[in-house]
Coordinates of C-alpha atoms in Angstrom, one line a residue:
X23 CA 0.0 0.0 0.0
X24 CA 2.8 2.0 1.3
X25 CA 4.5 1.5 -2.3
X26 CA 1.7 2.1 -4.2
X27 CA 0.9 5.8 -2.9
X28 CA 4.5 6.3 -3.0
X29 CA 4.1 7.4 0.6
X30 CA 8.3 8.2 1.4
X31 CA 8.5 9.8 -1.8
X32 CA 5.8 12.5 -0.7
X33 CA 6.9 12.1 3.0
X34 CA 3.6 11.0 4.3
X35 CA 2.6 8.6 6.0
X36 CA -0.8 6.6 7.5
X37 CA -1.8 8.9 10.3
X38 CA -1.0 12.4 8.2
X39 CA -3.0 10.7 4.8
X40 CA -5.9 9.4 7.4
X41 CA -6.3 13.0 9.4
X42 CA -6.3 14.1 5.5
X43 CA -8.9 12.2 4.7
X44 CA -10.8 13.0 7.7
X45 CA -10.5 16.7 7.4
X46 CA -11.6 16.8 3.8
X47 CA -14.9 14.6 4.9
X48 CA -15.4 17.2 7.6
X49 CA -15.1 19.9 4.9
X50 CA -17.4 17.8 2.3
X51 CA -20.1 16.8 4.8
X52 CA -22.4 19.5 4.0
X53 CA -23.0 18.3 0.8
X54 CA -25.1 15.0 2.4
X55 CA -27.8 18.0 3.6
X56 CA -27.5 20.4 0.5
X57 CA -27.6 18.0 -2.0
X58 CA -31.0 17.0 -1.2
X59 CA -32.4 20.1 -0.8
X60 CA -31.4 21.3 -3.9
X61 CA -32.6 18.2 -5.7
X62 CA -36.0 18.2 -4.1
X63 CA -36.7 22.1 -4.4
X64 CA -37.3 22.0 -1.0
X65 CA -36.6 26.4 -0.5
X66 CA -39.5 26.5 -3.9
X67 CA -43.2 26.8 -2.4
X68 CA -46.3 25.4 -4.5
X69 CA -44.7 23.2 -6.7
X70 CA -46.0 19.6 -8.1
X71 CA -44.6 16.5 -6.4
X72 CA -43.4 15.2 -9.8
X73 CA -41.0 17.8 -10.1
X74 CA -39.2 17.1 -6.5
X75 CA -36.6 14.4 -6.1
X76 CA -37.1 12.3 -2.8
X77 CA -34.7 13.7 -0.2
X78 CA -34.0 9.9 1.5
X79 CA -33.4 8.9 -2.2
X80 CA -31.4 11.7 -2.8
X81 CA -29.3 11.4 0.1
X82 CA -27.8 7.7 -0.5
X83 CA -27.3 9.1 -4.5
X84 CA -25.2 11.5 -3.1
X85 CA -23.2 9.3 -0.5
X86 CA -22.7 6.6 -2.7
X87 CA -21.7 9.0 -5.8
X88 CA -19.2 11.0 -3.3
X89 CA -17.8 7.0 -1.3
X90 CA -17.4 5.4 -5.4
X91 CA -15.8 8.9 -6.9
X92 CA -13.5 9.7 -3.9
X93 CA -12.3 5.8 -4.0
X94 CA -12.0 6.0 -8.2
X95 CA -10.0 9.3 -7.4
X96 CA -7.8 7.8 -4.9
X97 CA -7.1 4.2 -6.8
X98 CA -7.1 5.5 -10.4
X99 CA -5.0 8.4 -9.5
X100 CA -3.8 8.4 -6.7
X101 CA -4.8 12.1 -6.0
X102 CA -5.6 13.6 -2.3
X103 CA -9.0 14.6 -3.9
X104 CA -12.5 13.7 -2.6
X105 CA -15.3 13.6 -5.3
X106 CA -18.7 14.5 -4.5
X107 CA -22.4 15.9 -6.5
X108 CA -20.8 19.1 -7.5
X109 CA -22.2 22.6 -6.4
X110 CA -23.6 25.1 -8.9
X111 CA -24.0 21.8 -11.0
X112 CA -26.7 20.8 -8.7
X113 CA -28.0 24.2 -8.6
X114 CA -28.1 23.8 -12.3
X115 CA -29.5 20.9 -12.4
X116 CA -32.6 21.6 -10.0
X117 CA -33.0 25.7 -10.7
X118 CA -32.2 25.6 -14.8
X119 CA -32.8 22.4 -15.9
X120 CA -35.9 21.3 -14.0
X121 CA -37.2 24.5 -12.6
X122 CA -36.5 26.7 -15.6
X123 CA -36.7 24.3 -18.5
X124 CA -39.7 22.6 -17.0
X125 CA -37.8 19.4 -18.0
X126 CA -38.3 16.1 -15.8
X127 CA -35.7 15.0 -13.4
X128 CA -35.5 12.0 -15.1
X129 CA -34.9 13.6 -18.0
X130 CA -31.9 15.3 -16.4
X131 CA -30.2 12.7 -14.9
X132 CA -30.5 11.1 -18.5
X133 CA -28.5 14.4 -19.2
X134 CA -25.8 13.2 -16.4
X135 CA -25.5 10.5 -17.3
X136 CA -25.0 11.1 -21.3
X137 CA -22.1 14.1 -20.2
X138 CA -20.3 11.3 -18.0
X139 CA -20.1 8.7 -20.6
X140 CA -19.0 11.9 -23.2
X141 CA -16.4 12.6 -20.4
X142 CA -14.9 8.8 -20.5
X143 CA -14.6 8.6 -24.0
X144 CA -12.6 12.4 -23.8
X145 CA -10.8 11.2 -20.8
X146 CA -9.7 8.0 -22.7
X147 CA -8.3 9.8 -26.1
X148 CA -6.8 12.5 -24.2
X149 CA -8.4 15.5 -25.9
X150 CA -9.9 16.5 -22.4
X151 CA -6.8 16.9 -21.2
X152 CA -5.6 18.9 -24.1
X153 CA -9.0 20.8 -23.4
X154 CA -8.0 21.5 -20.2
X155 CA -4.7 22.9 -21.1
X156 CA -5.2 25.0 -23.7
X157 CA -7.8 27.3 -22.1
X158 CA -5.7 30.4 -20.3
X159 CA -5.8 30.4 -16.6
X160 CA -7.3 33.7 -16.5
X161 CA -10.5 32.2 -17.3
X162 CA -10.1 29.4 -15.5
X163 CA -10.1 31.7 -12.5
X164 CA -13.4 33.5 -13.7
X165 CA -15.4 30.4 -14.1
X166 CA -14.3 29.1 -10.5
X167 CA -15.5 32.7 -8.9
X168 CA -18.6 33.4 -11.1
X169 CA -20.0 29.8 -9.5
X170 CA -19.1 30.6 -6.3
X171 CA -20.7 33.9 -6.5
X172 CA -23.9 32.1 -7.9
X173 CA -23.8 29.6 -5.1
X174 CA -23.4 32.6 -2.6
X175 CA -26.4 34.8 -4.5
X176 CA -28.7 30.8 -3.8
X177 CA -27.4 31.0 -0.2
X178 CA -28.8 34.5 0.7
X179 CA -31.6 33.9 -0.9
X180 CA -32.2 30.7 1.0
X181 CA -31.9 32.2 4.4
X182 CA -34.2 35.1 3.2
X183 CA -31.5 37.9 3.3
X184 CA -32.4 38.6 -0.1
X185 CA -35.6 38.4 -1.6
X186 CA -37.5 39.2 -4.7
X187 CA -38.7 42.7 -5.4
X188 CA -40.9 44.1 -7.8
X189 CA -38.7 47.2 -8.5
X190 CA -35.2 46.7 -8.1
X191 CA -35.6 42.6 -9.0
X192 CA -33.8 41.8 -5.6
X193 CA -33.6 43.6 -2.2
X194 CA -32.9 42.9 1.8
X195 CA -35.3 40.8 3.5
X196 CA -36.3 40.8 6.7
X197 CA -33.5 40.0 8.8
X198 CA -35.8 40.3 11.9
X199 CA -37.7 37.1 11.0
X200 CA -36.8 33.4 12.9
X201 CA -35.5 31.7 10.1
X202 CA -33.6 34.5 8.9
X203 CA -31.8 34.9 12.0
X204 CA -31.3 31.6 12.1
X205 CA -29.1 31.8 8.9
X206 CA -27.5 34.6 10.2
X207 CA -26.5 32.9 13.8
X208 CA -24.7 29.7 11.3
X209 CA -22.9 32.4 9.0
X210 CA -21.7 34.4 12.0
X211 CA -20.6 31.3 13.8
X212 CA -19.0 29.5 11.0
X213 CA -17.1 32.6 9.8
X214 CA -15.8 32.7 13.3
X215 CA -14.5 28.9 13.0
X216 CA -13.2 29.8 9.5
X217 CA -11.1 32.5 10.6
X218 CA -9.4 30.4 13.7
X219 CA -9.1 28.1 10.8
X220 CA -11.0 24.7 12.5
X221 CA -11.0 22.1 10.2
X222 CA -14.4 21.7 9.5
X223 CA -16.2 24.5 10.6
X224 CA -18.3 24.5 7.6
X225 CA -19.6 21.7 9.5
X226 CA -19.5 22.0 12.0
X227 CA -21.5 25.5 12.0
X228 CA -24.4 23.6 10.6
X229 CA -24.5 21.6 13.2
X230 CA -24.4 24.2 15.7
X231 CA -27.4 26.4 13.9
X232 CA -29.6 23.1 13.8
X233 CA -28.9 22.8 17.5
X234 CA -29.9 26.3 18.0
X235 CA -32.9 26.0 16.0
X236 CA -34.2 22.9 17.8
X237 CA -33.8 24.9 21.0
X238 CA -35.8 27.3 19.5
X239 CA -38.4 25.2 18.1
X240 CA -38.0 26.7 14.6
X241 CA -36.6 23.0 13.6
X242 CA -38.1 19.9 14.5
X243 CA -36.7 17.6 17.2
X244 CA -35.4 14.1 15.3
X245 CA -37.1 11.0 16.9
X246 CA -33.9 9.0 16.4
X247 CA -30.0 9.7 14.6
X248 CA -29.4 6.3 13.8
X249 CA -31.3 4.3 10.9
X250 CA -31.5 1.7 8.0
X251 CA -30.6 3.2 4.8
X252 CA -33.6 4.9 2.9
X253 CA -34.9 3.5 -0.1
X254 CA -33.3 4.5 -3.3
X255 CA -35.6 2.6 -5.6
X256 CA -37.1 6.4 -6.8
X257 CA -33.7 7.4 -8.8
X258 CA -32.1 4.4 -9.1
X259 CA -31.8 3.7 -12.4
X260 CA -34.6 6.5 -13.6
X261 CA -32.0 7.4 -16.0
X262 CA -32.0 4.4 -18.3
X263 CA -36.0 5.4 -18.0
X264 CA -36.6 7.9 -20.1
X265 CA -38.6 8.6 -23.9
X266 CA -36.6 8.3 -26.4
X267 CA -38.3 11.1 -28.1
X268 CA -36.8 13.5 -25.1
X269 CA -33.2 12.9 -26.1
X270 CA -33.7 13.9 -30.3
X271 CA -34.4 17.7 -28.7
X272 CA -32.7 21.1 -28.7
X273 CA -33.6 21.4 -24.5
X274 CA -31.7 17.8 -24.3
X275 CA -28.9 18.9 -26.1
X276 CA -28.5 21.7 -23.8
X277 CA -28.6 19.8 -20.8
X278 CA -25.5 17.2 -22.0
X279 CA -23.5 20.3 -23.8
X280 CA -24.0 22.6 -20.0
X281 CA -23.1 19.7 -17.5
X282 CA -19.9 19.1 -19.6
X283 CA -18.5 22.5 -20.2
X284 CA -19.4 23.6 -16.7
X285 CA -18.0 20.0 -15.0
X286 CA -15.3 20.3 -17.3
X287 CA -14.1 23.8 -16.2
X288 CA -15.1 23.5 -12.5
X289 CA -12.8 19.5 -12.5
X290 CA -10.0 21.5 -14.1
X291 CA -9.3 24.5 -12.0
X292 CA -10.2 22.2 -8.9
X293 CA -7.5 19.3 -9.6
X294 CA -4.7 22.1 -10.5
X295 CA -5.5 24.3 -7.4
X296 CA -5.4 20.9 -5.0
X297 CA -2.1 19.7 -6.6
X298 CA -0.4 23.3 -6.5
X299 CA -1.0 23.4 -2.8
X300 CA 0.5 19.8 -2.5
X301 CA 3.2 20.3 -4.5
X302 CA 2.3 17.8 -7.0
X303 CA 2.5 19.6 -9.9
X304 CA 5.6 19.9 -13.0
X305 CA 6.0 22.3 -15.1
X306 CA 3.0 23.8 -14.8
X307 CA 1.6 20.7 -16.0
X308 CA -0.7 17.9 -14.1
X309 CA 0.8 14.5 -13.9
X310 CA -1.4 11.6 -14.3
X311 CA -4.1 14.4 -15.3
X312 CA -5.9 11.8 -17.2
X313 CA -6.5 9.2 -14.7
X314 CA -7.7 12.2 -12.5
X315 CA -10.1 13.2 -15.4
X316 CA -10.9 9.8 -15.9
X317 CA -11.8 9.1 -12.5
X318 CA -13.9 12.1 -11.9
X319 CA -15.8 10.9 -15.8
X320 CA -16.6 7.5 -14.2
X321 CA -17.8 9.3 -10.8
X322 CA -20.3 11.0 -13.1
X323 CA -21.7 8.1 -14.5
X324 CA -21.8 6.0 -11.2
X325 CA -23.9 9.2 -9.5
X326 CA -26.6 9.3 -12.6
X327 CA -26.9 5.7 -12.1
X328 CA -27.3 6.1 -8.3
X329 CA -29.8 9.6 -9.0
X330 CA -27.9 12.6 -8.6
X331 CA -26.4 15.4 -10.4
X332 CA -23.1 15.9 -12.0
X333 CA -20.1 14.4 -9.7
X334 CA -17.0 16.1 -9.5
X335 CA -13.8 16.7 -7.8
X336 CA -14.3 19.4 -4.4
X337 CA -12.2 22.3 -4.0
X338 CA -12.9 21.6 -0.2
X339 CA -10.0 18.7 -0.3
X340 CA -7.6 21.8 0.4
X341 CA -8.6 21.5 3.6
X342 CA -7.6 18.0 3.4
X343 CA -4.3 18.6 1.7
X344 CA -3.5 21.3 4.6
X345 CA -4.3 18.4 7.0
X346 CA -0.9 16.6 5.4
X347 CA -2.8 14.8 2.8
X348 CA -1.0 14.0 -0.5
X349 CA -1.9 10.6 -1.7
X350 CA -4.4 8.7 -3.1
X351 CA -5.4 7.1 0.3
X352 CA -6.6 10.3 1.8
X353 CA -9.3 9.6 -0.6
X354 CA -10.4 6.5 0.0
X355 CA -10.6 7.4 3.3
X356 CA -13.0 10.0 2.6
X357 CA -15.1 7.5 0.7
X358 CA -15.3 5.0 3.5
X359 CA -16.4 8.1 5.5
X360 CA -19.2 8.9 2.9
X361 CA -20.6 5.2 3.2
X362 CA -20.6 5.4 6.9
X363 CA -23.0 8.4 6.9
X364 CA -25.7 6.5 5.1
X365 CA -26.6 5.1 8.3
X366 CA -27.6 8.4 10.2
X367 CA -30.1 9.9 7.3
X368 CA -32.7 11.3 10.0
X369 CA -30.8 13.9 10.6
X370 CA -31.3 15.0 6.9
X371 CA -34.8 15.9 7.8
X372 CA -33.6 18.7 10.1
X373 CA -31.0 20.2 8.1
X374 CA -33.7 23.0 6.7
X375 CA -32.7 25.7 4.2
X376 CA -31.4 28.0 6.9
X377 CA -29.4 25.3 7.9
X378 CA -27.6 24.9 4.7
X379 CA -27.8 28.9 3.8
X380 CA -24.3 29.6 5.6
X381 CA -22.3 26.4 4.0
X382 CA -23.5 28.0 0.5
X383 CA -22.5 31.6 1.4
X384 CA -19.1 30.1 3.1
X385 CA -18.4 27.8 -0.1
X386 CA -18.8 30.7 -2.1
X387 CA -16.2 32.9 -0.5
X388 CA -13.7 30.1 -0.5
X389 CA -14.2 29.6 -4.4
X390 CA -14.2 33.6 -5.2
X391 CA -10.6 33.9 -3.8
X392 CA -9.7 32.9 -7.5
X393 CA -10.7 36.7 -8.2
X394 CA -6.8 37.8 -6.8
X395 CA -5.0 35.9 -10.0
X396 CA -7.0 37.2 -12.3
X397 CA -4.5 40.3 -14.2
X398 CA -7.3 42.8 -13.5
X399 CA -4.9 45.4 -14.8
X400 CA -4.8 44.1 -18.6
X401 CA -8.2 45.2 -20.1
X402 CA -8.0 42.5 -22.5
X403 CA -8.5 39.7 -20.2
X404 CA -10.5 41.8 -17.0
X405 CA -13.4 42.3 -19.9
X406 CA -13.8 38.4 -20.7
X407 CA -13.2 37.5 -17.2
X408 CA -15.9 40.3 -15.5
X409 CA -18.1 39.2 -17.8
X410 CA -17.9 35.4 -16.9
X411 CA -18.0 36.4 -13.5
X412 CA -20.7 38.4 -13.2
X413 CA -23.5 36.8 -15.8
X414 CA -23.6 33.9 -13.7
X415 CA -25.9 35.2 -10.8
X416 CA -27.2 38.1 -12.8
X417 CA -28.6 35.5 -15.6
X418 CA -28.6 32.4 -12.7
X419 CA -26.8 30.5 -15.5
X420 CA -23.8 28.8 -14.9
X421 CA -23.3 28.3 -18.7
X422 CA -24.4 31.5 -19.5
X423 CA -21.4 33.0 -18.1
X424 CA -18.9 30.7 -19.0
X425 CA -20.3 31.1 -23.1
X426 CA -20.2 35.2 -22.8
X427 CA -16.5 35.1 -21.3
X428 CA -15.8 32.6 -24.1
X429 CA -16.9 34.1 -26.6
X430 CA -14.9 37.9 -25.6
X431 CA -11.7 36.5 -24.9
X432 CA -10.4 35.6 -28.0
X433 CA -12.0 39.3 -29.3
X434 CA -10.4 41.3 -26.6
X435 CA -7.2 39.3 -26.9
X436 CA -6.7 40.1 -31.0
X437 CA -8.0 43.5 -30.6
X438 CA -4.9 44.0 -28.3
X439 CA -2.4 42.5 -30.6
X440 CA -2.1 39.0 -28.5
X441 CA -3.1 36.8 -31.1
X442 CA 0.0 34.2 -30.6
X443 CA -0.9 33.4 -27.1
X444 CA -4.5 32.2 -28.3
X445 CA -4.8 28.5 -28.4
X446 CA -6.6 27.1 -31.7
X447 CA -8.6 24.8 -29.7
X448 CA -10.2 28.6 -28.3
X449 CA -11.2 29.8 -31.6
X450 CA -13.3 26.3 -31.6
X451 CA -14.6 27.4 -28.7
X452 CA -15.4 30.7 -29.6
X453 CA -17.7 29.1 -32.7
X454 CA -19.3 26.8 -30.1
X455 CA -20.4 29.5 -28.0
X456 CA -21.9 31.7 -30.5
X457 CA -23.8 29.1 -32.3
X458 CA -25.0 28.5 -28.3
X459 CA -26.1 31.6 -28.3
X460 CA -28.1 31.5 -31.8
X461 CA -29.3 28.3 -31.6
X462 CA -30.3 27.3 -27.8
X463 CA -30.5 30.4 -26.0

């Protein structure tokens, strides 16, 4: 085992690669309560039951997708990185796809799982990689902060600090309310943790705002913490059951074409920011960058399988990799963790909105800190980057803002007389986007 990881050539060793492990689970956890909340709708009033995703069935999707990923990562290539349903994809997934699109959920996992096995086959003939590689880190940065500014903008609006207005589209809420204060208590407490830098205290904090709210009675007292595993016989396998006639559409196509730019670009800058901060990388480039890839592509298809959205690698395994973590068996650590916590699924029931609102706002910060490599300074790339950045919560479209960025950057950069340091593979990009544009939006 030892030999394998290579654990005295990265001068690790059992205990620093377990405490890894652990760490990153403690920084992953959330996921097991947002995950199904987002899938079910559960913050959208008045809506049909068709259209919500059971939140027991949900829950095992997403513990099994994050336990089989984070393993695949950790054999296949050996990378300190946990895998999990990726946020902003599931807000995609759940806001855009089925919310906006009015397209069954079904449907969308049928989307997953058609991105995933796209993935694999990219993975395999390396042109992901190449992919990957030739698109400037500039904008790599962009996309990473425009999600996490979308999955902050779904926070606050969870917890009610900003709601809907008629006149200015958004403004405060009433911070005065139960819930709202609720939210508030988790931010302010977790922000605290952050700062003293406790490993976990995205976790942590949740816990401590349900335990508040329980006090308070604005959440519901759990009749037991331990339990069999619920059912997932509602999204097991609903991807293999959908109409044919569903896939030959334009909406389809949209669906497959958005979960594999945005997993794509949200994978890459995640595997090159965990290996830069474990010293993994060489010359600037990613070793064993396809297993990684390929790992994360099968991870995908296992969580469609299992019902739930797009899996991907979590920036959150920094926490891990400060830990000491810097093999492959931090991650199958964290997958053991992630099968361990099917067995306590009643306390998903009291994990409310509130609950999750801070570990959405807190996410969000961590994955906006991209904003200070960005060269601000050269107009050329602050206009393709500002404009990734900000469409995303401004048109709550992930894709949206990763096509207009797309589509300026290779503009901006001729207009300036940088026309050299433009990969081809952009220009492709550039003709993809704008015929996204035309065509689907």
């Amino acid at each position: 085992m030892k030999k394998y990881f290579e654990f005295d050539k990265l001068g690790t060793n059992y205990r620093r690669e377990i405490i890894g492990g652990l760490t990153t689970f403690l920084a992953m956890a959330y996921i097991l309560a947002v995950n199904p909340l987002m899938l079910s709708l559960d913050a959208v009033p008045d809506l049909p039951d068709a259209m919500r995703m059971d939140k027991g069935a949900v829950f095992v999707a997403t513990a099994l997708a994050a336990a089989v990923g984070s393993i695949f990562m950790g054999l296949i290539a050996r990378y300190p990185i946990g895998l999990a349903p990726g946020m902003g994809l599931n807000a995609f997934f759940a806001f855009s796809v089925v919310l906006g699109y009015g397209i069954p959920w079904q449907t969308a996992l049928t989307g997953v799982l058609f991105s995933g096995l796209i993935f694999i086959v990219l993975s395999l003939t390396g042109l992901r990689e190449m992919i990957i590689n030739a698109i400037p880190a500039q904008l790599k940065y962009a996309v990473g902060a425009g999600i996490g500014l979308f999955i902050t903008f779904l926070g606050l609006q969870n917890a009610k600090i900003i709601v809907a207005d008629p006149n200015t589209l958004v403004t405060l809420g009433n911070l005065a309310a139960g819930p709202t204060l609720l939210a508030i208590f988790g931010l302010v407490v977790t922000v605290i943790m952050m700062v003293r830098q406790i490993k976990g205290a995205i976790f942590y904090g949740m816990i401590m705002t349900t335990v508040l709210g329980m006090v308070v009675q604005l959440i519901e007292v759990p009749s037991q913490v331990v339990s069999k595993v619920p059912s997932i016989e509602s999204t097991f396998g609903a991807a293999f059951d959908v109409d044919p006639a569903a896939i030959f559409t334009t909406q389809f196509l949209v669906i497959v074409i958005t979960f594999l730019f945005v997993d794509f670009f949200d994978t890459a800058g995640t595997l090159v920011a965990v290996a830069n901060q474990a010293g993994l990388m060489k010359d600037d480039k990613l070793p064993r960058a396809g297993k990684a890839l390929l790992a994360d592509s099968l991870a995908t298809v296992t969580g469609s399988i299992f019902g739930t959205s797009t899996t991907t690698s979590y920036i959150e395994s920094t926490a891990g990799v400060a830990a000491g973590a810097r093999t492959g068996f931090a991650s199958i650590v964290v997958g053991i963790l992630f099968l361990l916590s099917l067995f306590f699924s009643p306390l998903l029931f009291v994990i409310t909105p509130e609950v999750t609102a801070p570990a959405l706002i807190i996410v969000g910060v961590l994955m906006v800190s991209t904003l200070g490599n960005i060269e601000w300074t050269k107009f050329e790339i602050a206009v393709p980057a500002f404009f990734t950045i900000i469409a995303m919560p401004l048109t709550y479209s992930i894709a949206t803002g990763i096509a207009i960025g797309f589509v300026f950057y290779p503009i901006t950069m001729l207009l300036s007389g940088r026309r050299k340091e433009i990969h081809p593979i952009m220009y492709g990009l550039f003709v993809i986007f704008i015929l996204y544009f035309i065509f689907i939006k």
